[in-house]
mmCIF file of C-alpha atoms in Angstrom:
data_model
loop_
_atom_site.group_PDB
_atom_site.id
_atom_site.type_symbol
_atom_site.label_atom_id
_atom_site.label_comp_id
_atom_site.label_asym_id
_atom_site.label_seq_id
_atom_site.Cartn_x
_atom_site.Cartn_y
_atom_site.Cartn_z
ATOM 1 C CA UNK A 141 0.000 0.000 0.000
ATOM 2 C CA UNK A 142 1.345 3.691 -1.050
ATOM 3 C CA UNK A 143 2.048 6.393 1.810
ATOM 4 C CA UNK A 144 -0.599 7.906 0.312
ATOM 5 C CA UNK A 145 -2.892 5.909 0.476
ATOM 6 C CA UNK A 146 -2.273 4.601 3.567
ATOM 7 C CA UNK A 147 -2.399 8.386 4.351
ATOM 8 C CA UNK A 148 -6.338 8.770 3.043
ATOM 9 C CA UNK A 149 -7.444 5.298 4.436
ATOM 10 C CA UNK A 150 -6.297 7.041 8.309
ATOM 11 C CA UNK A 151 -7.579 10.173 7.770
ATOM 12 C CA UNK A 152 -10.875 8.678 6.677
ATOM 13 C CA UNK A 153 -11.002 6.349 9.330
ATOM 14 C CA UNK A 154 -10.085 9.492 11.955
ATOM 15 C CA UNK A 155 -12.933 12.028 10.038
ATOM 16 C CA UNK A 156 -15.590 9.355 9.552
ATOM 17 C CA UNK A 157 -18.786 10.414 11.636
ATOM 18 C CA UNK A 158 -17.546 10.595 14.774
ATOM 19 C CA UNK A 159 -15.015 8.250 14.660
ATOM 20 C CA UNK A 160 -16.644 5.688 15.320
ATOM 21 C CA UNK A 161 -16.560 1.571 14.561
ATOM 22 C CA UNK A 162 -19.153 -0.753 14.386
ATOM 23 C CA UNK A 163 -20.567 -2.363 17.461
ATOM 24 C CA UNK A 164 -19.967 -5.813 17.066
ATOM 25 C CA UNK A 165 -18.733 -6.667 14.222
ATOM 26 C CA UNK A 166 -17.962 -5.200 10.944
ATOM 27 C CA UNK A 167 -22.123 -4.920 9.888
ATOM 28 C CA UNK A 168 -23.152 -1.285 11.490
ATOM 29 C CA UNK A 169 -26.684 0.360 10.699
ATOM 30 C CA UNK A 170 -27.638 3.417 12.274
ATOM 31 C CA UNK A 171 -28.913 7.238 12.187
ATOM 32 C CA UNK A 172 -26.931 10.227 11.093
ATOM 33 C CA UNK A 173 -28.143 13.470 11.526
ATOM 34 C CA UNK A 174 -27.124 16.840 11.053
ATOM 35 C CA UNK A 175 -29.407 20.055 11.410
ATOM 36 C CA UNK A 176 -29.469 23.332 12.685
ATOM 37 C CA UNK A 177 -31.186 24.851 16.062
ATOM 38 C CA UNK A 178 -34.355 27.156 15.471
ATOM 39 C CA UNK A 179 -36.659 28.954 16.837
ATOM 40 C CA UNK A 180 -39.823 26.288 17.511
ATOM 41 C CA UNK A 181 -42.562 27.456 15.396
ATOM 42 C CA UNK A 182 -45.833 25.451 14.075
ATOM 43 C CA UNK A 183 -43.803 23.226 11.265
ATOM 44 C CA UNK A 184 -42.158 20.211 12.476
ATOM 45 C CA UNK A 185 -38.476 20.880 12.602
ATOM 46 C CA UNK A 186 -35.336 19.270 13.296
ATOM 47 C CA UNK A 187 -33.637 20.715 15.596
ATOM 48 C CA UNK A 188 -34.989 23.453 17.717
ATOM 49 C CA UNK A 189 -34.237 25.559 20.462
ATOM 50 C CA UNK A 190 -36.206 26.320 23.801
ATOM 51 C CA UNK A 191 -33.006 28.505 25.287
ATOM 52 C CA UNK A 192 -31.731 30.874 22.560
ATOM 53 C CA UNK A 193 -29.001 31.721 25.515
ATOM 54 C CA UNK A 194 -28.006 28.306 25.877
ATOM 55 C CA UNK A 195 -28.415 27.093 22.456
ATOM 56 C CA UNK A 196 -28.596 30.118 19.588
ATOM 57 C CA UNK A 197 -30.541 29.486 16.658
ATOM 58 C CA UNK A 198 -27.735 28.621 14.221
ATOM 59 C CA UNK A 199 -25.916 26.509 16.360
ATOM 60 C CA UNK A 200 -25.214 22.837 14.855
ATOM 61 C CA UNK A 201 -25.733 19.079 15.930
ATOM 62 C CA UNK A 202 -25.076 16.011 14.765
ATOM 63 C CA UNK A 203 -26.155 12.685 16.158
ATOM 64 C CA UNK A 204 -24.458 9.351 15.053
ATOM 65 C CA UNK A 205 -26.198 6.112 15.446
ATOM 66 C CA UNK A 206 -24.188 2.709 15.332
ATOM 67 C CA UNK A 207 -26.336 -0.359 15.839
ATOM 68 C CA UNK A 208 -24.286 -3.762 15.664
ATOM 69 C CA UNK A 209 -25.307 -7.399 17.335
ATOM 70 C CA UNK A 210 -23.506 -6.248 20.673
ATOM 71 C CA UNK A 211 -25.154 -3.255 21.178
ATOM 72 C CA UNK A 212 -25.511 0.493 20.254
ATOM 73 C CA UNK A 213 -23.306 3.529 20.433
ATOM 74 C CA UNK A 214 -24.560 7.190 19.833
ATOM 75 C CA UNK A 215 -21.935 10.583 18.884
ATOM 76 C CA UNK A 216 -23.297 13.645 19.737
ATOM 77 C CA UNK A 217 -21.428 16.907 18.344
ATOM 78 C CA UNK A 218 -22.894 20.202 18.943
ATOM 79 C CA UNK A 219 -20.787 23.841 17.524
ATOM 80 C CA UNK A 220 -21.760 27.534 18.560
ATOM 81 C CA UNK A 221 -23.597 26.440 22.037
ATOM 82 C CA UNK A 222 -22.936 28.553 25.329
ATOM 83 C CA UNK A 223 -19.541 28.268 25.740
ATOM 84 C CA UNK A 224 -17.458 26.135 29.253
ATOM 85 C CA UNK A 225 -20.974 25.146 30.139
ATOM 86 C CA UNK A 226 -21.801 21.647 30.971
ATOM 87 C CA UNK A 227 -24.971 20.354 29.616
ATOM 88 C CA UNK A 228 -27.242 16.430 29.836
ATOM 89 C CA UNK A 229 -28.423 15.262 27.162
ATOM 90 C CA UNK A 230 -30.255 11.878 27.173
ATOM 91 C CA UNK A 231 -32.412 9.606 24.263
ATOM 92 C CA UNK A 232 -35.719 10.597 24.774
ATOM 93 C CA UNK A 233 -39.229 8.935 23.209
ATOM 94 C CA UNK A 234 -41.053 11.578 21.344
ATOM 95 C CA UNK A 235 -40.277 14.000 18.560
ATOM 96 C CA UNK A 236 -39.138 16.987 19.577
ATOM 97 C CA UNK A 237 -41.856 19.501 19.362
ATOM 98 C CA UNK A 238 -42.946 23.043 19.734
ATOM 99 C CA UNK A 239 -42.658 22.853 23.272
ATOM 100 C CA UNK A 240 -39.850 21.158 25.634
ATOM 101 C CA UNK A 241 -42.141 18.419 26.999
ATOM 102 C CA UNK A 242 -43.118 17.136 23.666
ATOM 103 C CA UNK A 243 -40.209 15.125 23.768
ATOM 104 C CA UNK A 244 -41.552 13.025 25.963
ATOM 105 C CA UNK A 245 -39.506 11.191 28.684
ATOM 106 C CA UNK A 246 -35.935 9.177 28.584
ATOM 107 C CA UNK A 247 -35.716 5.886 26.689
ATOM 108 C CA UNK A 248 -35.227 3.472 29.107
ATOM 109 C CA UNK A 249 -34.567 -0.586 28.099
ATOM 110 C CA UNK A 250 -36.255 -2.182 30.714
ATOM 111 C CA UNK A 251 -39.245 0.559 31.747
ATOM 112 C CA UNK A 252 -39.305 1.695 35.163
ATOM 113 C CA UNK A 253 -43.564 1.560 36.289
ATOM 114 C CA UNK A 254 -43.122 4.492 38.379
ATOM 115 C CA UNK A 255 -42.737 7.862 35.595
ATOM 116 C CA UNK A 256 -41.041 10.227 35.606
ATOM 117 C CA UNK A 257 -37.930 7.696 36.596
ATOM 118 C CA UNK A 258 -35.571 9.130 39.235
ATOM 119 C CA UNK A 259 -34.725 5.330 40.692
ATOM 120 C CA UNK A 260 -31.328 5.103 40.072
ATOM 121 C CA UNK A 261 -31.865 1.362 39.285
ATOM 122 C CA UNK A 262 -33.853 2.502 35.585
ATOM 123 C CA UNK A 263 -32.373 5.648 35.710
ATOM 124 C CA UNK A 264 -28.847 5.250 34.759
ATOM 125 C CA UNK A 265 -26.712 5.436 31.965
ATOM 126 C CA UNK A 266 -26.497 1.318 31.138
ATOM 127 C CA UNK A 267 -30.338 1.827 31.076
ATOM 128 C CA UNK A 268 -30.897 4.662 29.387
ATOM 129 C CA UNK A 269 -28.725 6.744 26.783
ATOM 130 C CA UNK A 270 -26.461 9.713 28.888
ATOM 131 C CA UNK A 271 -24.592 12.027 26.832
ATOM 132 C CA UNK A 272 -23.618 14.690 29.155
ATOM 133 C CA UNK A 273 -20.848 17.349 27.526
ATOM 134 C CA UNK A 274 -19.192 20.286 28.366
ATOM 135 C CA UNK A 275 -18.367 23.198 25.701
ATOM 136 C CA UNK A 276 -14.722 24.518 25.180
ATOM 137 C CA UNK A 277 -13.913 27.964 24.824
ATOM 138 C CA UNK A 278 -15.489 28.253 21.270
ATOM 139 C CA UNK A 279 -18.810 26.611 22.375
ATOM 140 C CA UNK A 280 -17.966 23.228 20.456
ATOM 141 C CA UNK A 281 -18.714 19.794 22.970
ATOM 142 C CA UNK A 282 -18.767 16.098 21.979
ATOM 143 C CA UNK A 283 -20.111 13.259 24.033
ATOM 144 C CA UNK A 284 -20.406 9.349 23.530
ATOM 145 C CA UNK A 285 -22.184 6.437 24.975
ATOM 146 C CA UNK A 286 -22.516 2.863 24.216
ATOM 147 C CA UNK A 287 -25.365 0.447 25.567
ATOM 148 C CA UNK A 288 -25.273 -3.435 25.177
ATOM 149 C CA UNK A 289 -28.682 -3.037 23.475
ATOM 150 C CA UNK A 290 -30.809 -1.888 20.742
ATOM 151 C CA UNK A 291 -33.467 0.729 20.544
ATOM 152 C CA UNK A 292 -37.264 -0.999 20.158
ATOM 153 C CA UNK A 293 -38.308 0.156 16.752
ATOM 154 C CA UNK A 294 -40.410 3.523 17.164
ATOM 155 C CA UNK A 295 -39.827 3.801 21.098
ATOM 156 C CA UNK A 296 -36.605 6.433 20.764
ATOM 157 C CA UNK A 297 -36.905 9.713 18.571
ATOM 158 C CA UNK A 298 -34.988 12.525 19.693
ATOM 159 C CA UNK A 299 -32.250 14.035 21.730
ATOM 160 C CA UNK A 300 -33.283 16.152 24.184
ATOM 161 C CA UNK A 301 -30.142 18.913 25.202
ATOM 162 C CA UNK A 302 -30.691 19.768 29.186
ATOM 163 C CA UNK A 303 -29.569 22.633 31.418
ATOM 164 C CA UNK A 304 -26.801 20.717 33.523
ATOM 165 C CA UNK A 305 -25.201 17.562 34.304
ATOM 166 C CA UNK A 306 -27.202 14.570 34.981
ATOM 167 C CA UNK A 307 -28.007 13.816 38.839
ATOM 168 C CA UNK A 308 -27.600 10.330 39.893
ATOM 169 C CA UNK A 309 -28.603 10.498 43.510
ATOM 170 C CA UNK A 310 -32.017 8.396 44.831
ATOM 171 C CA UNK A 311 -34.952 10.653 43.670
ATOM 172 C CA UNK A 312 -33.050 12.405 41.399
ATOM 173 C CA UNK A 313 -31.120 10.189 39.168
ATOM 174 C CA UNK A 314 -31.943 11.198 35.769
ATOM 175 C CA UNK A 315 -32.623 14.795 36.049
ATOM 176 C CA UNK A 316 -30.600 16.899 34.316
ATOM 177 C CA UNK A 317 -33.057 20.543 34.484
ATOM 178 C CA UNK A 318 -34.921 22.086 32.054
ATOM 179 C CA UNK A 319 -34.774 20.935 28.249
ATOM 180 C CA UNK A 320 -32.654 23.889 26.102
ATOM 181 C CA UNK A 321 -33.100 21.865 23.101
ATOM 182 C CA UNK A 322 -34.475 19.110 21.211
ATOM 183 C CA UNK A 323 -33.370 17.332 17.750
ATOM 184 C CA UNK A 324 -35.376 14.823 15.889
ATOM 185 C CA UNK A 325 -33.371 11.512 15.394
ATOM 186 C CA UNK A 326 -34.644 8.325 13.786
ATOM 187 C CA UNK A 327 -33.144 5.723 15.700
ATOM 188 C CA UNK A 328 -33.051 2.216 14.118
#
């Protein structure tokens, strides 16, 4: 193999979305989206913003989906956020809508009965999907998570962006404040 082309093959491997290899094995389905936060108006968007502060319309996000036999891992990228801020972010079940709620609440594998969930035995991140970031300088953040399962079909839609860190404590595990932002995904 060439330099050079040994060269390319890397640097595709280190761009591709997110970086990121199949889980389990070399067969990888999956989601990729890429929008831009607006306002929430009456048409279905997706991305949109409840926190113009937090989350400016114009900002950018991209969510990465990688389904394999052993699981599922998700990438989430955001640019021009509030800047060395921590936010949550979690799966949630709904499309984002025209108001935060709409989203719905997390995705959880195995269902807690008791909603909203703050037991830390269904809320938690091998349960649900936690991808808690915090900006640089230039209000750019990355997170990642992998689960040892796959979405049920039609049960996860969206990524919902929250005010702070997820909590993890009894009653409040989970909770991660209000929701800044919401962006349509269809997870496989």
């Amino acid at each position: 193999m060439s330099f050079a082309v040994a060269l390319l093959a890397a640097s595709t491997l280190a761009l591709s979305p997110a970086g990121l290899s199949p889980v389990g094995g070399a067969h990888e389905e999956g989601a990729d989206v890429s929008a831009v936060f607006a306002d929430p108006t009456g048409d279905v968007l997706r991305a949109v913003t409840f926190d113009s502060e937090a989350v400016p319309p114009g900002a950018r996000v991209t969510v990465t989906e990688r389904t394999g036999h052993d699981g599922t891992r998700i990438h989430l990228r955001l640019h021009g956020v509030q800047p060395g801020r921590t936010f949550g972010a979690h799966v949630h079940t709904n499309p984002c809508g025209t108001r935060p709620g709409d989203s719905g609440a997390h995705y959880q594998q195995d269902r807690d009965p008791k909603q909203p969930s703050t037991d830390p035995e269904y809320a938690n991140p091998r349960n649900e999907v936690w991808l808690d970031f915090t900006t640089d300088r230039w209000g750019d953040g990355a997170s990642s998570a992998s689960v040892a399962w796959r979405f049920r079909p039609g049960e996860a839609r969206s990524v919902v962006i929250h005010e702070h860190a997820t909590e993890t404590a009894s009653g409040r595990a989970g909770m991660a404040g209000a929701r800044l932002a919401c962006v349509n995904v269809p997870f496989e």
